PDB file of C-alpha atoms and ligand atoms in Angstrom:
ATOM      1  CA  MET U  12      19.212   5.568  -0.442  1.00  0.00           C
ATOM      2  CA  TYR U  13      16.933   6.124   2.589  1.00  0.00           C
ATOM      3  CA  ASN U  14      18.382   5.341   5.977  1.00  0.00           C
ATOM      4  CA  ARG U  15      15.069   4.368   7.600  1.00  0.00           C
ATOM      5  CA  VAL U  16      11.843   3.488   5.811  1.00  0.00           C
ATOM      6  CA  ALA U  17       8.495   3.056   7.582  1.00  0.00           C
ATOM      7  CA  LEU U  18       5.685   1.097   5.947  1.00  0.00           C
ATOM      8  CA  ILE U  19       2.168   1.831   7.223  1.00  0.00           C
ATOM      9  CA  GLY U  20      -0.069  -1.047   6.157  1.00  0.00           C
ATOM     10  CA  LEU U  21       1.574  -4.442   5.633  1.00  0.00           C
ATOM     11  CA  GLY U  22      -0.285  -5.938   2.695  1.00  0.00           C
ATOM     12  CA  LEU U  23       0.517  -6.829  -0.911  1.00  0.00           C
ATOM     13  CA  ILE U  24       2.095  -3.510  -1.886  1.00  0.00           C
ATOM     14  CA  ALA U  25       3.989  -2.753   1.345  1.00  0.00           C
ATOM     15  CA  GLY U  26       5.193  -6.357   1.608  1.00  0.00           C
ATOM     16  CA  SER U  27       6.426  -6.328  -1.978  1.00  0.00           C
ATOM     17  CA  MET U  28       8.160  -2.992  -1.361  1.00  0.00           C
ATOM     18  CA  SER U  29       9.959  -4.385   1.670  1.00  0.00           C
ATOM     19  CA  LEU U  30      11.195  -7.414  -0.271  1.00  0.00           C
ATOM     20  CA  ALA U  31      12.174  -5.281  -3.295  1.00  0.00           C
ATOM     21  CA  MET U  32      14.007  -2.786  -1.030  1.00  0.00           C
ATOM     22  CA  ARG U  33      16.022  -5.610   0.492  1.00  0.00           C
ATOM     23  CA  ARG U  34      16.802  -6.993  -2.955  1.00  0.00           C
ATOM     24  CA  ALA U  35      17.990  -3.565  -4.141  1.00  0.00           C
ATOM     25  CA  GLY U  36      19.714  -2.606  -0.876  1.00  0.00           C
ATOM     26  CA  VAL U  37      18.118   0.847  -0.857  1.00  0.00           C
ATOM     27  CA  ALA U  38      16.989   1.028   2.763  1.00  0.00           C
ATOM     28  CA  GLY U  39      18.853   0.821   6.070  1.00  0.00           C
ATOM     29  CA  GLU U  40      16.190  -0.273   8.556  1.00  0.00           C
ATOM     30  CA  ILE U  41      12.610  -1.041   7.466  1.00  0.00           C
ATOM     31  CA  THR U  42       9.928  -0.643  10.127  1.00  0.00           C
ATOM     32  CA  GLY U  43       6.265  -1.542   9.663  1.00  0.00           C
ATOM     33  CA  TYR U  44       2.852  -1.123  11.226  1.00  0.00           C
ATOM     34  CA  ALA U  45      -0.600  -2.474  10.354  1.00  0.00           C
ATOM     35  CA  ARG U  46      -3.827  -1.838  12.215  1.00  0.00           C
ATOM     36  CA  SER U  47      -4.720  -5.455  12.793  1.00  0.00           C
ATOM     37  CA  GLN U  48      -2.886  -7.470  15.423  1.00  0.00           C
ATOM     38  CA  ALA U  49      -3.153 -10.604  13.253  1.00  0.00           C
ATOM     39  CA  THR U  50      -1.365  -8.835  10.362  1.00  0.00           C
ATOM     40  CA  ARG U  51       1.383  -7.595  12.687  1.00  0.00           C
ATOM     41  CA  ASP U  52       1.821 -11.103  14.114  1.00  0.00           C
ATOM     42  CA  THR U  53       2.112 -12.623  10.627  1.00  0.00           C
ATOM     43  CA  ALA U  54       4.551  -9.910   9.519  1.00  0.00           C
ATOM     44  CA  ARG U  55       6.723 -10.683  12.575  1.00  0.00           C
ATOM     45  CA  GLU U  56       6.520 -14.412  12.003  1.00  0.00           C
ATOM     46  CA  ILE U  57       7.675 -14.205   8.378  1.00  0.00           C
ATOM     47  CA  GLY U  58      10.179 -11.359   8.977  1.00  0.00           C
ATOM     48  CA  LEU U  59       8.484  -9.144   6.395  1.00  0.00           C
ATOM     49  CA  VAL U  60      10.196  -6.011   7.749  1.00  0.00           C
ATOM     50  CA  ASP U  61      13.121  -5.527  10.136  1.00  0.00           C
ATOM     51  CA  ARG U  62      10.936  -4.298  13.006  1.00  0.00           C
ATOM     52  CA  VAL U  63       7.138  -4.520  13.380  1.00  0.00           C
ATOM     53  CA  CYS U  64       5.809  -1.775  15.654  1.00  0.00           C
ATOM     54  CA  ASP U  65       2.571  -1.773  17.658  1.00  0.00           C
ATOM     55  CA  THR U  66       1.729   1.844  16.846  1.00  0.00           C
ATOM     56  CA  ALA U  67       2.031   3.923  13.684  1.00  0.00           C
ATOM     57  CA  THR U  68       3.804   6.728  15.538  1.00  0.00           C
ATOM     58  CA  GLU U  69       6.483   4.322  16.798  1.00  0.00           C
ATOM     59  CA  ALA U  70       7.017   3.025  13.245  1.00  0.00           C
ATOM     60  CA  VAL U  71       7.540   6.500  11.728  1.00  0.00           C
ATOM     61  CA  LYS U  72       9.808   7.829  14.507  1.00  0.00           C
ATOM     62  CA  ASP U  73      13.173   8.760  12.921  1.00  0.00           C
ATOM     63  CA  ALA U  74      12.051   7.507   9.486  1.00  0.00           C
ATOM     64  CA  ASP U  75      13.407   9.297   6.400  1.00  0.00           C
ATOM     65  CA  LEU U  76      10.746   7.838   4.104  1.00  0.00           C
ATOM     66  CA  ILE U  77       7.234   6.909   5.221  1.00  0.00           C
ATOM     67  CA  VAL U  78       5.026   4.901   2.856  1.00  0.00           C
ATOM     68  CA  LEU U  79       1.258   4.952   3.362  1.00  0.00           C
ATOM     69  CA  ALA U  80       0.117   1.588   1.980  1.00  0.00           C
ATOM     70  CA  VAL U  81      -3.386   1.421   3.440  1.00  0.00           C
ATOM     71  CA  PRO U  82      -6.766   1.585   1.630  1.00  0.00           C
ATOM     72  CA  VAL U  83      -7.313   4.996   0.018  1.00  0.00           C
ATOM     73  CA  GLY U  84     -10.028   6.026   2.500  1.00  0.00           C
ATOM     74  CA  ALA U  85      -7.612   5.528   5.431  1.00  0.00           C
ATOM     75  CA  MET U  86      -4.815   7.782   4.059  1.00  0.00           C
ATOM     76  CA  GLY U  87      -6.071  11.066   5.626  1.00  0.00           C
ATOM     77  CA  PRO U  88      -6.716   9.676   9.148  1.00  0.00           C
ATOM     78  CA  VAL U  89      -3.378   7.795   9.154  1.00  0.00           C
ATOM     79  CA  MET U  90      -1.546  10.946   8.030  1.00  0.00           C
ATOM     80  CA  ALA U  91      -3.205  12.965  10.815  1.00  0.00           C
ATOM     81  CA  GLU U  92      -2.123  10.334  13.357  1.00  0.00           C
ATOM     82  CA  ILE U  93       1.535  10.166  12.339  1.00  0.00           C
ATOM     83  CA  ALA U  94       2.097  13.870  11.565  1.00  0.00           C
ATOM     84  CA  PRO U  95       3.258  14.880  15.079  1.00  0.00           C
ATOM     85  CA  ALA U  96       5.812  12.034  15.130  1.00  0.00           C
ATOM     86  CA  LEU U  97       7.574  12.886  11.841  1.00  0.00           C
ATOM     87  CA  LYS U  98      11.173  14.019  11.992  1.00  0.00           C
ATOM     88  CA  PRO U  99      12.099  17.299  10.241  1.00  0.00           C
ATOM     89  CA  GLY U 100      12.767  16.744   6.517  1.00  0.00           C
ATOM     90  CA  ALA U 101      10.892  13.413   6.402  1.00  0.00           C
ATOM     91  CA  VAL U 102       9.385  12.413   3.059  1.00  0.00           C
ATOM     92  CA  VAL U 103       5.910  10.862   3.115  1.00  0.00           C
ATOM     93  CA  THR U 104       4.550   9.041   0.096  1.00  0.00           C
ATOM     94  CA  ASP U 105       1.481   6.926  -0.581  1.00  0.00           C
ATOM     95  CA  VAL U 106       0.823   4.073  -3.005  1.00  0.00           C
ATOM     96  CA  GLY U 107      -2.933   4.582  -3.327  1.00  0.00           C
ATOM     97  CA  SER U 108      -4.816   3.823  -6.524  1.00  0.00           C
ATOM     98  CA  VAL U 109      -6.482   7.274  -6.518  1.00  0.00           C
ATOM     99  CA  LYS U 110      -4.475  10.483  -6.326  1.00  0.00           C
ATOM    100  CA  LYS U 111      -6.588  13.674  -6.244  1.00  0.00           C
ATOM    101  CA  SER U 112      -8.565  12.718  -3.125  1.00  0.00           C
ATOM    102  CA  VAL U 113      -5.451  11.368  -1.376  1.00  0.00           C
ATOM    103  CA  LEU U 114      -3.603  14.656  -1.948  1.00  0.00           C
ATOM    104  CA  ASP U 115      -6.641  16.582  -0.654  1.00  0.00           C
ATOM    105  CA  ALA U 116      -6.840  14.326   2.416  1.00  0.00           C
ATOM    106  CA  VAL U 117      -3.156  14.288   3.420  1.00  0.00           C
ATOM    107  CA  MET U 118      -1.765  17.706   2.435  1.00  0.00           C
ATOM    108  CA  PRO U 119      -3.453  19.649   5.283  1.00  0.00           C
ATOM    109  CA  HIS U 120      -1.671  17.369   7.795  1.00  0.00           C
ATOM    110  CA  ILE U 121       1.871  17.607   6.378  1.00  0.00           C
ATOM    111  CA  PRO U 122       3.939  19.498   8.968  1.00  0.00           C
ATOM    112  CA  GLU U 123       6.238  22.400   8.079  1.00  0.00           C
ATOM    113  CA  GLY U 124       9.584  21.006   6.885  1.00  0.00           C
ATOM    114  CA  ALA U 125       8.233  17.582   5.837  1.00  0.00           C
ATOM    115  CA  HIS U 126       7.426  16.608   2.236  1.00  0.00           C
ATOM    116  CA  PHE U 127       4.621  14.699   0.581  1.00  0.00           C
ATOM    117  CA  ILE U 128       4.887  13.128  -2.880  1.00  0.00           C
ATOM    118  CA  GLY U 129       2.183  10.789  -4.215  1.00  0.00           C
ATOM    119  CA  THR U 130       3.066   7.615  -6.093  1.00  0.00           C
ATOM    120  CA  HIS U 131       1.089   4.781  -7.655  1.00  0.00           C
ATOM    121  CA  PRO U 132       2.849   1.568  -8.645  1.00  0.00           C
ATOM    122  CA  MET U 133       0.739   0.163 -11.483  1.00  0.00           C
ATOM    123  CA  ALA U 134       1.302  -3.391 -10.339  1.00  0.00           C
ATOM    124  CA  GLY U 135      -0.791  -5.768  -8.323  1.00  0.00           C
ATOM    125  CA  THR U 136      -2.443  -9.136  -8.095  1.00  0.00           C
ATOM    126  CA  GLU U 137      -5.851 -10.233  -6.857  1.00  0.00           C
ATOM    127  CA  HIS U 138      -4.201 -11.322  -3.577  1.00  0.00           C
ATOM    128  CA  SER U 139      -3.889  -9.216  -0.435  1.00  0.00           C
ATOM    129  CA  GLY U 140      -2.411  -9.357   3.043  1.00  0.00           C
ATOM    130  CA  PRO U 141       1.099  -9.744   4.503  1.00  0.00           C
ATOM    131  CA  ARG U 142       1.844 -13.095   2.861  1.00  0.00           C
ATOM    132  CA  SER U 143       0.970 -11.957  -0.665  1.00  0.00           C
ATOM    133  CA  GLY U 144       3.991  -9.753  -1.437  1.00  0.00           C
ATOM    134  CA  PHE U 145       6.929 -10.681  -3.663  1.00  0.00           C
ATOM    135  CA  ALA U 146      10.124  -8.806  -4.613  1.00  0.00           C
ATOM    136  CA  GLU U 147       9.507  -8.880  -8.380  1.00  0.00           C
ATOM    137  CA  LEU U 148       6.061  -7.227  -8.292  1.00  0.00           C
ATOM    138  CA  PHE U 149       7.296  -3.868  -9.614  1.00  0.00           C
ATOM    139  CA  ASP U 150       9.796  -5.150 -12.192  1.00  0.00           C
ATOM    140  CA  ASN U 151       9.184  -3.390 -15.521  1.00  0.00           C
ATOM    141  CA  ARG U 152       5.847  -2.043 -14.333  1.00  0.00           C
ATOM    142  CA  TRP U 153       4.982   1.653 -14.367  1.00  0.00           C
ATOM    143  CA  CYS U 154       5.108   3.702 -11.214  1.00  0.00           C
ATOM    144  CA  LEU U 155       3.269   7.013 -11.638  1.00  0.00           C
ATOM    145  CA  ILE U 156       4.746   9.882  -9.638  1.00  0.00           C
ATOM    146  CA  VAL U 157       2.239  12.565  -8.624  1.00  0.00           C
ATOM    147  CA  PRO U 158       3.933  15.455  -6.786  1.00  0.00           C
ATOM    148  CA  PRO U 159       1.748  18.198  -5.312  1.00  0.00           C
ATOM    149  CA  GLU U 160       2.221  21.743  -6.585  1.00  0.00           C
ATOM    150  CA  GLY U 161       5.459  23.269  -5.319  1.00  0.00           C
ATOM    151  CA  ALA U 162       7.034  19.929  -4.369  1.00  0.00           C
ATOM    152  CA  ASN U 163      10.772  19.874  -3.682  1.00  0.00           C
ATOM    153  CA  GLU U 164      12.375  18.752  -6.973  1.00  0.00           C
ATOM    154  CA  GLY U 165      15.361  17.117  -5.262  1.00  0.00           C
ATOM    155  CA  GLU U 166      13.067  14.951  -3.104  1.00  0.00           C
ATOM    156  CA  VAL U 167      10.876  14.042  -6.101  1.00  0.00           C
ATOM    157  CA  LYS U 168      13.947  12.965  -8.072  1.00  0.00           C
ATOM    158  CA  LYS U 169      15.233  10.903  -5.129  1.00  0.00           C
ATOM    159  CA  LEU U 170      11.871   9.129  -4.789  1.00  0.00           C
ATOM    160  CA  GLU U 171      11.865   8.417  -8.537  1.00  0.00           C
ATOM    161  CA  ASP U 172      15.348   6.884  -8.229  1.00  0.00           C
ATOM    162  CA  PHE U 173      14.060   4.789  -5.314  1.00  0.00           C
ATOM    163  CA  TRP U 174      11.166   3.379  -7.386  1.00  0.00           C
ATOM    164  CA  SER U 175      13.563   2.736 -10.296  1.00  0.00           C
ATOM    165  CA  ALA U 176      15.740   0.742  -7.899  1.00  0.00           C
ATOM    166  CA  LEU U 177      12.666  -1.353  -6.987  1.00  0.00           C
ATOM    167  CA  GLY U 178      12.390  -2.248 -10.686  1.00  0.00           C
ATOM    168  CA  ALA U 179       9.720   0.191 -11.864  1.00  0.00           C
ATOM    169  CA  ASN U 180       9.572   2.516 -14.869  1.00  0.00           C
ATOM    170  CA  ILE U 181       8.723   6.077 -13.914  1.00  0.00           C
ATOM    171  CA  GLU U 182       6.306   8.630 -15.327  1.00  0.00           C
ATOM    172  CA  ARG U 183       5.086  11.871 -13.766  1.00  0.00           C
ATOM    173  CA  MET U 184       1.439  12.832 -13.933  1.00  0.00           C
ATOM    174  CA  ASP U 185      -0.894  15.403 -12.439  1.00  0.00           C
ATOM    175  CA  PRO U 186      -3.552  14.027 -10.061  1.00  0.00           C
ATOM    176  CA  GLU U 187      -6.638  14.657 -12.232  1.00  0.00           C
ATOM    177  CA  HIS U 188      -5.071  13.018 -15.274  1.00  0.00           C
ATOM    178  CA  HIS U 189      -3.879  10.106 -13.148  1.00  0.00           C
ATOM    179  CA  ASP U 190      -7.419   9.487 -11.901  1.00  0.00           C
ATOM    180  CA  ILE U 191      -9.045   9.391 -15.347  1.00  0.00           C
ATOM    181  CA  VAL U 192      -6.259   7.165 -16.774  1.00  0.00           C
ATOM    182  CA  CYS U 193      -6.683   4.741 -13.879  1.00  0.00           C
ATOM    183  CA  ALA U 194     -10.473   4.816 -14.149  1.00  0.00           C
ATOM    184  CA  VAL U 195     -10.195   3.500 -17.719  1.00  0.00           C
ATOM    185  CA  VAL U 196      -7.300   1.039 -17.379  1.00  0.00           C
ATOM    186  CA  SER U 197      -8.060  -0.300 -13.914  1.00  0.00           C
ATOM    187  CA  HIS U 198     -11.029   0.937 -11.896  1.00  0.00           C
ATOM    188  CA  VAL U 199     -13.943   0.413 -14.291  1.00  0.00           C
ATOM    189  CA  PRO U 200     -12.540  -2.918 -15.583  1.00  0.00           C
ATOM    190  CA  HIS U 201     -12.549  -4.166 -11.973  1.00  0.00           C
ATOM    191  CA  LEU U 202     -16.137  -2.991 -11.554  1.00  0.00           C
ATOM    192  CA  ILE U 203     -17.219  -4.789 -14.711  1.00  0.00           C
ATOM    193  CA  ALA U 204     -15.440  -7.984 -13.623  1.00  0.00           C
ATOM    194  CA  TYR U 205     -17.222  -7.876 -10.245  1.00  0.00           C
ATOM    195  CA  THR U 206     -20.506  -7.282 -12.090  1.00  0.00           C
ATOM    196  CA  MET U 207     -20.032 -10.255 -14.405  1.00  0.00           C
ATOM    197  CA  VAL U 208     -19.550 -12.542 -11.411  1.00  0.00           C
ATOM    198  CA  GLY U 209     -22.694 -11.031  -9.893  1.00  0.00           C
ATOM    199  CA  VAL U 210     -24.643 -11.714 -13.110  1.00  0.00           C
ATOM    200  CA  ALA U 211     -23.516 -15.345 -13.173  1.00  0.00           C
ATOM    201  CA  ASP U 212     -24.426 -15.748  -9.504  1.00  0.00           C
ATOM    202  CA  ASP U 213     -27.867 -14.248 -10.085  1.00  0.00           C
ATOM    203  CA  LEU U 214     -28.849 -16.610 -12.923  1.00  0.00           C
ATOM    204  CA  ARG U 215     -31.162 -19.428 -12.012  1.00  0.00           C
ATOM    205  CA  ARG U 216     -30.789 -21.410 -15.269  1.00  0.00           C
ATOM    206  CA  VAL U 217     -26.979 -21.707 -14.903  1.00  0.00           C
ATOM    207  CA  THR U 218     -25.682 -23.131 -11.633  1.00  0.00           C
ATOM    208  CA  ASP U 219     -22.564 -21.883  -9.787  1.00  0.00           C
ATOM    209  CA  GLN U 220     -21.084 -25.359 -10.358  1.00  0.00           C
ATOM    210  CA  GLU U 221     -21.499 -24.950 -14.128  1.00  0.00           C
ATOM    211  CA  VAL U 222     -19.921 -21.491 -14.058  1.00  0.00           C
ATOM    212  CA  ILE U 223     -16.878 -22.916 -12.231  1.00  0.00           C
ATOM    213  CA  LYS U 224     -16.711 -26.049 -14.408  1.00  0.00           C
ATOM    214  CA  PHE U 225     -16.876 -24.222 -17.763  1.00  0.00           C
ATOM    215  CA  SER U 226     -15.126 -20.990 -16.733  1.00  0.00           C
ATOM    216  CA  ALA U 227     -12.177 -21.533 -19.120  1.00  0.00           C
ATOM    217  CA  ALA U 228     -14.451 -20.327 -21.951  1.00  0.00           C
ATOM    218  CA  GLY U 229     -13.679 -16.709 -20.996  1.00  0.00           C
ATOM    219  CA  PHE U 230     -15.179 -16.214 -17.555  1.00  0.00           C
ATOM    220  CA  ARG U 231     -12.031 -17.266 -15.676  1.00  0.00           C
ATOM    221  CA  ASP U 232      -9.654 -14.874 -17.532  1.00  0.00           C
ATOM    222  CA  PHE U 233     -12.135 -12.036 -17.592  1.00  0.00           C
ATOM    223  CA  THR U 234     -13.061 -12.168 -13.913  1.00  0.00           C
ATOM    224  CA  ARG U 235      -9.685 -12.949 -12.253  1.00  0.00           C
ATOM    225  CA  ILE U 236      -9.517  -9.406 -10.866  1.00  0.00           C
ATOM    226  CA  ALA U 237     -12.920  -9.797  -9.200  1.00  0.00           C
ATOM    227  CA  ALA U 238     -11.118 -11.799  -6.495  1.00  0.00           C
ATOM    228  CA  SER U 239      -9.468  -8.549  -5.283  1.00  0.00           C
ATOM    229  CA  ASP U 240      -9.868  -6.997  -1.834  1.00  0.00           C
ATOM    230  CA  PRO U 241     -13.371  -5.469  -1.329  1.00  0.00           C
ATOM    231  CA  THR U 242     -12.230  -2.722   1.078  1.00  0.00           C
ATOM    232  CA  MET U 243      -9.628  -1.463  -1.363  1.00  0.00           C
ATOM    233  CA  TRP U 244     -12.147  -1.343  -4.227  1.00  0.00           C
ATOM    234  CA  ARG U 245     -14.908   0.222  -2.161  1.00  0.00           C
ATOM    235  CA  ASP U 246     -12.512   3.058  -1.307  1.00  0.00           C
ATOM    236  CA  VAL U 247     -11.358   3.452  -4.927  1.00  0.00           C
ATOM    237  CA  PHE U 248     -14.930   4.054  -6.140  1.00  0.00           C
ATOM    238  CA  LEU U 249     -15.848   6.309  -3.221  1.00  0.00           C
ATOM    239  CA  THR U 250     -12.783   8.496  -3.841  1.00  0.00           C
ATOM    240  CA  ASN U 251     -12.556   8.449  -7.653  1.00  0.00           C
ATOM    241  CA  LYS U 252     -16.252   9.008  -8.154  1.00  0.00           C
ATOM    242  CA  GLU U 253     -16.149  11.605 -10.942  1.00  0.00           C
ATOM    243  CA  ALA U 254     -13.672   9.825 -13.233  1.00  0.00           C
ATOM    244  CA  ALA U 255     -15.238   6.410 -12.599  1.00  0.00           C
ATOM    245  CA  LEU U 256     -18.719   7.730 -13.449  1.00  0.00           C
ATOM    246  CA  GLU U 257     -17.422   9.374 -16.635  1.00  0.00           C
ATOM    247  CA  ILE U 258     -15.841   6.134 -17.889  1.00  0.00           C
ATOM    248  CA  LEU U 259     -18.819   4.075 -16.745  1.00  0.00           C
ATOM    249  CA  GLY U 260     -21.110   6.385 -18.754  1.00  0.00           C
ATOM    250  CA  ARG U 261     -18.990   5.828 -21.885  1.00  0.00           C
ATOM    251  CA  PHE U 262     -18.964   2.098 -21.269  1.00  0.00           C
ATOM    252  CA  THR U 263     -22.748   1.993 -20.930  1.00  0.00           C
ATOM    253  CA  GLU U 264     -23.152   3.896 -24.242  1.00  0.00           C
ATOM    254  CA  GLU U 265     -20.958   1.384 -26.077  1.00  0.00           C
ATOM    255  CA  LEU U 266     -22.769  -1.521 -24.471  1.00  0.00           C
ATOM    256  CA  PHE U 267     -26.173  -0.157 -25.510  1.00  0.00           C
ATOM    257  CA  ALA U 268     -24.922   0.329 -29.105  1.00  0.00           C
ATOM    258  CA  LEU U 269     -23.794  -3.311 -29.229  1.00  0.00           C
ATOM    259  CA  GLN U 270     -27.021  -4.467 -27.579  1.00  0.00           C
ATOM    260  CA  ARG U 271     -28.979  -2.697 -30.324  1.00  0.00           C
ATOM    261  CA  ALA U 272     -26.764  -4.227 -33.043  1.00  0.00           C
ATOM    262  CA  ILE U 273     -27.408  -7.713 -31.627  1.00  0.00           C
ATOM    263  CA  ARG U 274     -31.172  -7.105 -31.372  1.00  0.00           C
ATOM    264  CA  THR U 275     -31.437  -5.760 -34.952  1.00  0.00           C
ATOM    265  CA  GLY U 276     -29.055  -8.371 -36.409  1.00  0.00           C
ATOM    266  CA  ASP U 277     -26.602  -5.644 -37.504  1.00  0.00           C
ATOM    267  CA  GLY U 278     -23.588  -7.871 -38.227  1.00  0.00           C
ATOM    268  CA  ASP U 279     -21.574  -5.072 -39.888  1.00  0.00           C
ATOM    269  CA  THR U 280     -21.645  -2.949 -36.747  1.00  0.00           C
ATOM    270  CA  LEU U 281     -20.585  -5.896 -34.590  1.00  0.00           C
ATOM    271  CA  HIS U 282     -17.837  -6.951 -37.020  1.00  0.00           C
ATOM    272  CA  ASP U 283     -16.461  -3.412 -37.420  1.00  0.00           C
ATOM    273  CA  TYR U 284     -16.479  -2.897 -33.661  1.00  0.00           C
ATOM    274  CA  PHE U 285     -14.672  -6.155 -32.916  1.00  0.00           C
ATOM    275  CA  THR U 286     -12.128  -5.521 -35.714  1.00  0.00           C
ATOM    276  CA  ARG U 287     -11.280  -2.037 -34.416  1.00  0.00           C
ATOM    277  CA  THR U 288     -11.059  -3.046 -30.769  1.00  0.00           C
ATOM    278  CA  ARG U 289      -9.135  -6.269 -31.514  1.00  0.00           C
ATOM    279  CA  ALA U 290      -6.435  -4.199 -33.279  1.00  0.00           C
ATOM    280  CA  ILE U 291      -6.088  -2.013 -30.180  1.00  0.00           C
ATOM    281  CA  ARG U 292      -6.025  -5.014 -27.825  1.00  0.00           C
ATOM    282  CA  ARG U 293      -3.379  -6.764 -29.948  1.00  0.00           C
ATOM    283  CA  GLY U 294      -1.138  -3.733 -29.475  1.00  0.00           C
ATOM    284  CA  ILE U 295      -1.043  -4.483 -25.734  1.00  0.00           C
ATOM    285  CA  ILE U 296       1.490  -7.119 -24.757  1.00  0.00           C
TER     286      ILE U 296
HETATM  287  P1  NAD K 243      -3.806  -5.076   1.352  1.00  0.00           P
HETATM  288  O1  NAD K 243      -5.241  -5.305   1.709  1.00  0.00           O
HETATM  289  O2  NAD K 243      -2.979  -6.231   0.930  1.00  0.00           O
HETATM  290  O3  NAD K 243      -3.082  -4.357   2.578  1.00  0.00           O
HETATM  291  C1  NAD K 243      -3.612  -3.247   3.254  1.00  0.00           C
HETATM  292  C2  NAD K 243      -2.917  -3.135   4.603  1.00  0.00           C
HETATM  293  O4  NAD K 243      -3.384  -1.944   5.263  1.00  0.00           O
HETATM  294  C3  NAD K 243      -3.211  -4.283   5.560  1.00  0.00           C
HETATM  295  O5  NAD K 243      -2.011  -4.622   6.200  1.00  0.00           O
HETATM  296  C4  NAD K 243      -4.184  -3.691   6.589  1.00  0.00           C
HETATM  297  O6  NAD K 243      -4.054  -4.294   7.855  1.00  0.00           O
HETATM  298  C5  NAD K 243      -3.690  -2.259   6.621  1.00  0.00           C
HETATM  299  N1  NAD K 243      -4.657  -1.257   7.070  1.00  0.00           N
HETATM  300  C6  NAD K 243      -5.924  -1.071   6.651  1.00  0.00           C
HETATM  301  N2  NAD K 243      -6.459   0.014   7.245  1.00  0.00           N
HETATM  302  C7  NAD K 243      -5.493   0.523   8.049  1.00  0.00           C
HETATM  303  C8  NAD K 243      -5.408   1.627   8.919  1.00  0.00           C
HETATM  304  N3  NAD K 243      -6.445   2.448   9.091  1.00  0.00           N
HETATM  305  N4  NAD K 243      -4.238   1.839   9.592  1.00  0.00           N
HETATM  306  C9  NAD K 243      -3.181   1.027   9.406  1.00  0.00           C
HETATM  307  N5  NAD K 243      -3.198  -0.042   8.593  1.00  0.00           N
HETATM  308  C10 NAD K 243      -4.335  -0.290   7.928  1.00  0.00           C
HETATM  309  O7  NAD K 243      -3.823  -3.905   0.265  1.00  0.00           O
HETATM  310  P2  NAD K 243      -2.766  -3.531  -0.874  1.00  0.00           P
HETATM  311  O8  NAD K 243      -3.144  -4.239  -2.121  1.00  0.00           O
HETATM  312  O9  NAD K 243      -1.376  -3.627  -0.358  1.00  0.00           O
HETATM  313  O10 NAD K 243      -3.169  -1.993  -1.100  1.00  0.00           O
HETATM  314  C11 NAD K 243      -2.607  -0.951  -0.356  1.00  0.00           C
HETATM  315  C12 NAD K 243      -2.758   0.347  -1.142  1.00  0.00           C
HETATM  316  O11 NAD K 243      -2.117   0.190  -2.409  1.00  0.00           O
HETATM  317  C13 NAD K 243      -4.212   0.741  -1.415  1.00  0.00           C
HETATM  318  O12 NAD K 243      -4.350   2.123  -1.259  1.00  0.00           O
HETATM  319  C14 NAD K 243      -4.408   0.374  -2.877  1.00  0.00           C
HETATM  320  O13 NAD K 243      -5.320   1.261  -3.517  1.00  0.00           O
HETATM  321  C15 NAD K 243      -2.999   0.540  -3.445  1.00  0.00           C
HETATM  322  N6  NAD K 243      -2.668  -0.297  -4.611  1.00  0.00           N
HETATM  323  C16 NAD K 243      -3.112  -1.590  -4.690  1.00  0.00           C
HETATM  324  C17 NAD K 243      -2.808  -2.346  -5.822  1.00  0.00           C
HETATM  325  C18 NAD K 243      -3.314  -3.761  -5.956  1.00  0.00           C
HETATM  326  O14 NAD K 243      -3.453  -4.258  -7.074  1.00  0.00           O
HETATM  327  N7  NAD K 243      -3.591  -4.458  -4.882  1.00  0.00           N
HETATM  328  C19 NAD K 243      -2.009  -1.796  -6.834  1.00  0.00           C
HETATM  329  C20 NAD K 243      -1.520  -0.503  -6.686  1.00  0.00           C
HETATM  330  C21 NAD K 243      -1.859   0.243  -5.575  1.00  0.00           C
END
């Protein structure tokens, strides 16, 4: 499908893409680059891509598709670095968890004749790094396609076919809508999970050992995602500020309403709330 694919960043998402591309046979040669020497060494050792390069510009040279799979805050600087090395007609995409700020950061650097199309595979685990990827990560998961205004329809369609070949289901979205959807289904839930771990850690009357020992009572399921990479999540909140604050405001309102119901012994409010939200949750497989 693409003769040469370059992966910039060699972590969970890029690694899984490389393995899924090989499984689907949709790429000729796969090159890769990551900023840290240790990551490049590991990627070489485990043969994560066909060729690990020591610079980003070397990795993108002659590539037909370039995937930016670095933390969201690094997308703009990486794009600026590789822009002069892109071949005419190259397609650049990103896999970042935030879309509006990524488009704003990369679009000014896209050279004449090259294309940029944003994507976001809605798939992940709490693990990161070059050893964490697996070929099945995208199977039956959504991949949101976020083309900038005026994008080349043929290239967008080809990139959608590529993600389908990696196992994903496709839906197009505009960047603002993407960011509010992801704030509610992913970003704020991660923040709340991190917070719950912080609350447990801060308590003096419950020890860390007790939290670990009795975590199956809800804590373990609820906070699994709080083991995720801190750099990635710092960048998500710095770049999706508006949408995250909107959802966080709604969350705080609901929490205060429940807090009041508990304080005043308002069982009907609690019961109605749990009944309504349980029905919604049961609709999610
Ligand atoms: P990861 O931490 O596993 O990998 C990130 C990689 O980027 C590492 O190889 C690191 O060395 C490299 N890197 C960091 N800064 C760099 C720079 N300036 N130049 C070059 N390489 C650099 O992270 P990941 O989970 O693969 O996430 C990558 C992107 O995918 C992020 O933008 C994230 O928002 C997005 N994403 C993550 C998930 C998830 O659940 N983990 C899901 C969907 C999308």
